[in-house]
Amino acid sequence: QVQLVESGGDFAQPGGSLKLSCTASGIYMDVYTMNWYRQVPGSQRERELVASIDASDGGGRANYVDSVKGRFTISRDNDKRTVYLQMNSLKPEDTAVYYCNAHWPTPNYTYWGQGTQVTVSS
């Protein structure tokens, strides 16, 4: 059984920091691209891909949505089967449920975590 379990969501003040973690079980995480998405509860907007890190050597190549570049850092530790999202200089617009996603392009396997709430407010 595949499970992605997120943790680290919390309240933070604008300008503050949080670190999200996602631990995978039931998959060989080394071959998966790991992603962090976010969605505002009750919003009609689709989940937004915030950051991704692929399975290439050297820790993986990272990509970010423009709105978080320079503030968020994604990283992975395959030995611990965990992907992280370090979020700095948080803004109220970062408030959302953050979801971990594991995607293996071939054969197109994808799995989701249950989400963790991040709230940024003064």
N, CA and C of each residue as an Amber inpcrd file, in Angstrom:
protein
   366
   0.8350000  -1.1870000   0.0000000   0.0000000   0.0000000   0.0000000
   0.8780000   1.2490000   0.0000000   0.5880000   2.1380000  -0.9390000
   1.3730000   3.3580000  -1.0680000   0.8010000   4.4270000  -0.1460000
   1.6830000   5.0720000   0.5850000   1.2620000   6.1870000   1.4340000
   2.2590000   7.3280000   1.3180000   1.7330000   8.5360000   1.2150000
   2.5230000   9.7570000   1.3150000   1.9620000  10.5220000   2.4970000
   2.7880000  10.7540000   3.4920000   2.3130000  11.3990000   4.7160000
   3.0290000  12.7260000   4.8930000   2.2490000  13.8150000   4.8140000
   2.8170000  15.1500000   4.9800000   2.7810000  15.5750000   6.4400000
   3.6790000  16.4370000   6.7960000   3.6820000  17.0440000   8.1210000
   4.3530000  18.4000000   8.0340000   4.1790000  19.1930000   9.0830000
   4.8450000  20.4840000   9.1480000   3.9480000  21.6810000   8.9090000
   2.7320000  21.4540000   8.4500000   1.8260000  22.5730000   8.2510000
   1.4720000  23.2190000   9.5860000   1.3110000  24.5450000   9.5510000
   1.0810000  25.2610000  10.8090000   0.6760000  26.6910000  10.4790000
   0.4620000  27.4710000  11.5230000   0.2760000  28.9020000  11.3870000
   1.6450000  29.5750000  11.3720000   1.7470000  30.6510000  10.6000000
   2.9710000  31.4380000  10.5800000   2.6100000  32.8870000  10.3060000
   3.4330000  33.7760000  10.8020000   3.2460000  35.1990000  10.5080000
   3.8930000  35.5390000   9.1780000   3.4210000  36.5740000   8.5270000
   4.1000000  37.0190000   7.3100000   5.5790000  37.2560000   7.5740000
   6.3940000  36.7730000   6.6660000   7.8400000  36.8580000   6.8370000
   8.4430000  35.6760000   7.5590000   7.6040000  34.8270000   8.0960000
   8.0880000  33.6640000   8.8280000   8.4470000  32.4960000   7.9380000
   8.7800000  31.3860000   8.5760000   9.2260000  30.1970000   7.8620000
   8.5160000  28.9500000   8.3800000   8.3450000  28.0130000   7.4990000
   7.8650000  26.6780000   7.8420000   8.5990000  25.6760000   6.9730000
   8.7000000  24.4360000   7.4770000   9.2970000  23.3710000   6.6780000
   8.3310000  22.2000000   6.6400000   7.9220000  21.8490000   5.4500000
   7.0390000  20.7140000   5.2520000   7.8580000  19.4700000   4.9380000
   7.3550000  18.3360000   5.3880000   7.9760000  17.0520000   5.0890000
   6.9320000  16.1150000   4.5120000   7.3740000  15.2210000   3.6690000
   6.5020000  14.1920000   3.1120000   7.2930000  12.8960000   3.0650000
   6.8230000  11.9070000   3.7960000   7.4940000  10.6190000   3.8370000
   6.6830000   9.5900000   3.0730000   7.3640000   8.8900000   2.1710000
   6.7140000   7.9190000   1.3040000   6.9490000   6.5010000   1.7900000
   5.9520000   5.6740000   1.6250000   6.0940000   4.2440000   1.8860000
   5.3590000   3.4940000   0.7870000   5.8640000   2.3010000   0.4930000
   5.2190000   1.4760000  -0.5140000   5.6590000   1.7540000  -1.9350000
   6.5860000   2.7020000  -2.1250000   7.1330000   2.9860000  -3.4390000
   8.6440000   3.1180000  -3.3390000   9.3060000   2.9030000  -4.4910000
  10.7390000   3.1390000  -4.5770000  10.9170000   4.5850000  -4.9750000
  11.0290000   5.4610000  -3.9860000  10.9730000   6.8910000  -4.2180000
  12.0700000   7.3850000  -5.1410000  13.1720000   6.6340000  -5.2310000
  14.3230000   7.0750000  -6.0130000  13.9670000   7.3750000  -7.4630000
  12.9550000   6.7060000  -8.0090000  12.6460000   6.8780000  -9.4340000
  11.5320000   7.8860000  -9.6750000  10.9640000   8.4050000  -8.5900000
   9.8300000   9.2980000  -8.7270000  10.2530000  10.7630000  -8.7170000
   9.5980000  11.5690000  -9.5660000   9.6300000  13.0110000  -9.4010000
   8.6980000  13.3410000  -8.2400000   9.1910000  14.1240000  -7.3090000
   8.3980000  14.4880000  -6.1240000   7.9630000  15.9380000  -6.2550000
   6.7110000  16.1760000  -5.9780000   6.1280000  17.4900000  -6.1910000
   5.3860000  17.9690000  -4.9480000   5.3400000  19.2790000  -4.8180000
   4.4690000  19.9060000  -3.8350000   3.4500000  20.7660000  -4.5990000
   2.1860000  20.5080000  -4.3440000   1.0870000  21.2940000  -4.8930000
   0.4080000  22.0350000  -3.7380000  -0.3790000  23.0290000  -4.0770000
  -1.1890000  23.6880000  -3.0620000  -2.5470000  24.0760000  -3.6400000
  -3.5180000  24.1580000  -2.7380000  -4.8710000  24.5250000  -3.1380000
  -5.5390000  25.2380000  -1.9760000  -6.2030000  26.3360000  -2.2950000
  -6.9500000  27.0700000  -1.2830000  -8.2810000  26.3600000  -1.0620000
  -8.5940000  25.9520000   0.1590000  -9.8620000  25.2630000   0.4150000
 -11.0510000  26.0920000  -0.0490000 -11.9700000  25.4570000  -0.7410000
 -13.1640000  26.1360000  -1.2180000 -12.9600000  26.8840000  -2.5140000
 -11.7380000  26.9260000  -2.9920000 -11.4630000  27.6440000  -4.2330000
 -11.8050000  26.7630000  -5.4240000 -12.2330000  27.4070000  -6.5060000
 -12.5270000  26.6730000  -7.7260000 -11.2670000  26.4300000  -8.5470000
 -10.1890000  27.0590000  -8.1260000  -8.9470000  26.9180000  -8.8820000
  -8.3580000  25.5360000  -8.6770000  -7.7170000  25.0510000  -9.7030000
  -7.0740000  23.7480000  -9.6120000  -5.8620000  23.8380000  -8.6810000
  -5.4190000  22.6760000  -8.2550000  -4.1950000  22.6420000  -7.4630000
  -3.0520000  23.2270000  -8.2700000  -2.2510000  24.0090000  -7.5940000
  -1.1190000  24.6760000  -8.2310000   0.1580000  23.9220000  -7.9140000
   0.9360000  23.6250000  -8.9450000   2.2360000  23.0120000  -8.7340000
   3.1890000  24.0790000  -8.2280000   3.6620000  23.9040000  -7.0120000
   4.5220000  24.8930000  -6.3710000   5.9960000  24.5990000  -6.6330000
   6.3820000  23.3390000  -6.4610000   7.7900000  22.9660000  -6.6030000
   7.8750000  21.4950000  -6.9650000   8.8910000  21.1490000  -7.7180000
   9.1260000  19.7570000  -8.0650000  10.6100000  19.4790000  -8.0530000
  10.9400000  18.2230000  -7.8140000  12.3360000  17.7920000  -7.8540000
  12.3690000  16.4280000  -8.5040000  13.1890000  16.2980000  -9.5420000
  13.1730000  15.0450000 -10.2920000  14.1360000  14.0380000  -9.6630000
  14.2720000  12.8990000 -10.3490000  15.0270000  11.7820000  -9.7880000
  16.4460000  11.7120000 -10.3200000  16.9390000  12.7980000 -10.8940000
  18.2760000  12.7670000 -11.4680000  19.3340000  12.6970000 -10.3790000
  20.5250000  12.2930000 -10.7900000  21.6280000  12.1550000  -9.8460000
  21.9890000  13.5010000  -9.2240000  22.5850000  13.4250000  -8.0560000
  23.0270000  14.6560000  -7.4060000  21.9480000  15.3610000  -6.6250000
  20.8900000  14.6280000  -6.2710000  19.8460000  15.2320000  -5.4530000
  18.6440000  15.7160000  -6.2100000  18.7220000  15.6500000  -7.5570000
  17.5660000  16.0250000  -8.3490000  17.5790000  17.4780000  -8.7800000
  16.9230000  17.7260000  -9.8990000  16.7790000  19.1000000 -10.4020000
  15.4600000  19.6540000  -9.9080000  15.5020000  20.8780000  -9.4450000
  14.3170000  21.5010000  -8.8480000  13.7390000  22.5610000  -9.7750000
  12.4360000  22.6890000  -9.7190000  11.7380000  23.7450000 -10.4340000
  10.6750000  24.3420000  -9.5260000  10.3810000  25.6200000  -9.7520000
   9.4550000  26.3350000  -8.8860000   8.5130000  27.2040000  -9.7020000
   7.3270000  27.3900000  -9.1790000   6.4370000  28.3920000  -9.7510000
   7.0290000  29.7700000  -9.4430000   6.8090000  30.7140000 -10.3240000
   7.4560000  32.0250000 -10.1880000   7.1760000  32.6800000  -8.8450000
   5.9940000  32.5020000  -8.3170000   5.5960000  33.2090000  -7.1030000
   6.3700000  32.7800000  -5.8530000   7.0670000  31.6390000  -5.9230000
   7.8160000  31.1770000  -4.7450000   9.3110000  31.1350000  -4.9730000
   9.7550000  31.4530000  -6.1720000  11.1930000  31.4160000  -6.4610000
  11.9360000  32.3570000  -5.5320000  13.0410000  31.8470000  -4.9830000
  13.8320000  32.6370000  -4.0530000  13.3430000  32.5730000  -2.6260000
  12.1520000  31.9920000  -2.4110000  11.6070000  31.8930000  -1.0510000
  11.4660000  30.4440000  -0.5930000  11.1130000  29.5580000  -1.5140000
  10.9020000  28.1460000  -1.1840000  12.0500000  27.3070000  -1.7500000
  12.3860000  26.2340000  -1.0370000  13.3990000  25.2960000  -1.4950000
  12.8910000  23.8740000  -1.3040000  12.8860000  23.1110000  -2.3860000
  12.5090000  21.7120000  -2.3130000  13.7700000  20.8620000  -2.2830000
  13.7360000  19.7990000  -1.5020000  14.8750000  18.8840000  -1.4430000
  14.3530000  17.4850000  -1.1520000  15.2050000  16.5050000  -1.3720000
  14.7950000  15.1220000  -1.1540000  15.9070000  14.3390000  -0.5000000
  15.5370000  13.3630000   0.3040000  16.4650000  12.4250000   0.9020000
  15.9060000  11.0370000   0.6170000  16.4360000  10.4010000  -0.4070000
  15.8950000   9.1080000  -0.8200000  16.1120000   8.0350000   0.2440000
  17.1940000   8.1350000   0.9840000  17.4470000   7.1410000   2.0270000
  16.3600000   7.1940000   3.1010000  15.8680000   8.3880000   3.3780000
  14.8040000   8.5590000   4.3650000  13.4220000   8.5360000   3.7130000
  13.4060000   8.4050000   2.3870000  12.1470000   8.3790000   1.6200000
  11.3200000   9.6250000   1.9280000  11.9820000  10.7400000   2.0020000
  11.3250000  11.9830000   2.4140000  11.6890000  13.1270000   1.4700000
  10.6860000  13.9410000   1.1610000  10.8920000  15.1660000   0.4100000
  10.4740000  16.3320000   1.3060000  11.1900000  17.4330000   1.1760000
  10.9770000  18.5830000   2.0460000  10.6280000  19.8130000   1.2110000
   9.9400000  20.7360000   1.8630000   9.7070000  22.0440000   1.2740000
   9.9830000  23.0850000   2.3520000  11.1260000  23.7530000   2.2260000
  11.4710000  24.8330000   3.1350000  10.8470000  26.1140000   2.5930000
  10.0100000  26.7350000   3.4070000   9.2820000  27.9270000   2.9790000
   9.7110000  29.1030000   3.8430000  10.3370000  30.0710000   3.2330000
  10.7950000  31.2690000   3.9200000  10.0470000  32.4930000   3.3980000
  10.1510000  33.5800000   4.1310000   9.5110000  34.8370000   3.7280000
   8.0600000  34.6110000   3.3340000   7.3590000  33.9050000   4.1870000
   5.9840000  33.5420000   3.8770000   5.0890000  34.7660000   3.7350000
   4.1120000  34.6430000   2.8370000   3.1520000  35.7050000   2.5640000
   1.7350000  35.1680000   2.8080000   0.7880000  36.0390000   3.0930000
  -0.5920000  35.5710000   3.2740000  -1.1040000  34.7760000   2.0730000
  -0.6580000  35.1260000   0.8920000  -1.1170000  34.4000000  -0.2970000
  -0.5400000  32.9950000  -0.4040000   0.3700000  32.6360000   0.4900000
   0.8610000  31.2540000   0.5430000  -0.0900000  30.3500000   1.3280000
  -1.0910000  30.9360000   1.9470000  -2.0600000  30.1530000   2.7080000
  -2.7850000  29.1790000   1.7910000  -2.7360000  27.9020000   2.1590000
  -3.3440000  26.8540000   1.3320000  -3.1410000  25.5080000   2.0170000
  -3.7840000  24.4990000   1.4770000  -3.4490000  23.1220000   1.8230000
  -2.3580000  22.6740000   0.8570000  -1.2810000  22.1650000   1.4050000
  -0.1470000  21.7250000   0.6070000  -0.1730000  20.2000000   0.4940000
  -0.0720000  19.7280000  -0.7390000  -0.1500000  18.3020000  -1.0240000
   1.1660000  17.7970000  -1.6020000   1.5910000  16.6780000  -1.1070000
   2.7440000  15.9760000  -1.6660000   2.2730000  15.0540000  -2.7800000
   3.0520000  14.9880000  -3.8290000   2.7220000  14.1360000  -4.9750000
   3.9750000  13.4200000  -5.4480000   3.8120000  12.1460000  -5.7550000
   4.8950000  11.3490000  -6.3310000   4.4790000  10.9310000  -7.7280000
   5.3280000  11.1860000  -8.7000000   4.9840000  10.8770000 -10.0850000
   6.1390000  10.1800000 -10.7850000   5.8420000   9.0190000 -11.3610000
   6.8160000   8.2730000 -12.1740000   6.3180000   8.3450000 -13.6020000
   6.9700000   9.1610000 -14.4380000   6.4420000   9.4060000 -15.7840000
   6.2040000   8.1470000 -16.6010000   7.1100000   7.1830000 -16.4950000
   6.9280000   5.9010000 -17.1760000   6.9730000   4.8060000 -16.1260000
   5.8990000   4.2350000 -15.7960000   4.6310000   4.0100000 -16.5000000
   3.4640000   4.9050000 -16.0760000   3.7290000   6.1690000 -15.7430000
   2.6760000   7.1230000 -15.3980000   1.9420000   6.7430000 -14.1190000
   2.7140000   6.4600000 -13.0930000   2.1530000   6.2360000 -11.7630000
   2.1620000   7.5680000 -11.0260000   1.0870000   7.8560000 -10.2900000
   1.0580000   9.0670000  -9.4990000   0.2970000   8.8150000  -8.2120000
   0.7820000   9.3770000  -7.1230000   0.1980000   9.1930000  -5.8080000
   0.1470000  10.5310000  -5.0820000  -0.8410000  10.6540000  -4.1870000
  -1.0460000  11.9010000  -3.4540000  -1.0740000  11.6640000  -1.9560000
  -0.5930000  12.6560000  -1.2260000  -0.7780000  12.6710000   0.2080000
  -2.1100000  13.2920000   0.5690000  -2.3760000  13.3680000   1.8610000
  -3.6800000  13.8410000   2.3240000  -3.7130000  15.3650000   2.4850000
  -2.5620000  15.9970000   2.4520000  -2.4890000  17.4530000   2.5600000
  -2.1900000  17.9270000   3.9660000  -1.5540000  19.0740000   4.0480000
  -1.2660000  19.7070000   5.3330000  -1.5300000  21.2010000   5.1900000
  -2.2000000  21.7810000   6.1830000  -2.6400000  23.1690000   6.0970000
  -1.5310000  24.1270000   6.4960000  -1.3130000  25.1140000   5.6550000
  -0.4050000  26.2250000   5.9660000  -1.2360000  27.4970000   5.9760000
  -1.1700000  28.2180000   7.0740000  -1.8920000  29.4750000   7.2120000
  -0.9170000  30.5750000   7.5730000  -0.8890000  31.6100000   6.7530000
   0.0050000  32.7470000   6.9820000  -0.8580000  33.9700000   7.2580000
  -0.7440000  34.4550000   8.4830000  -1.5980000  35.5700000   8.8870000
  -0.9690000  36.2910000  10.0660000  -1.2180000  37.5930000  10.1280000
  -0.7400000  38.3660000  11.2730000  -1.8110000  38.4280000  12.3570000
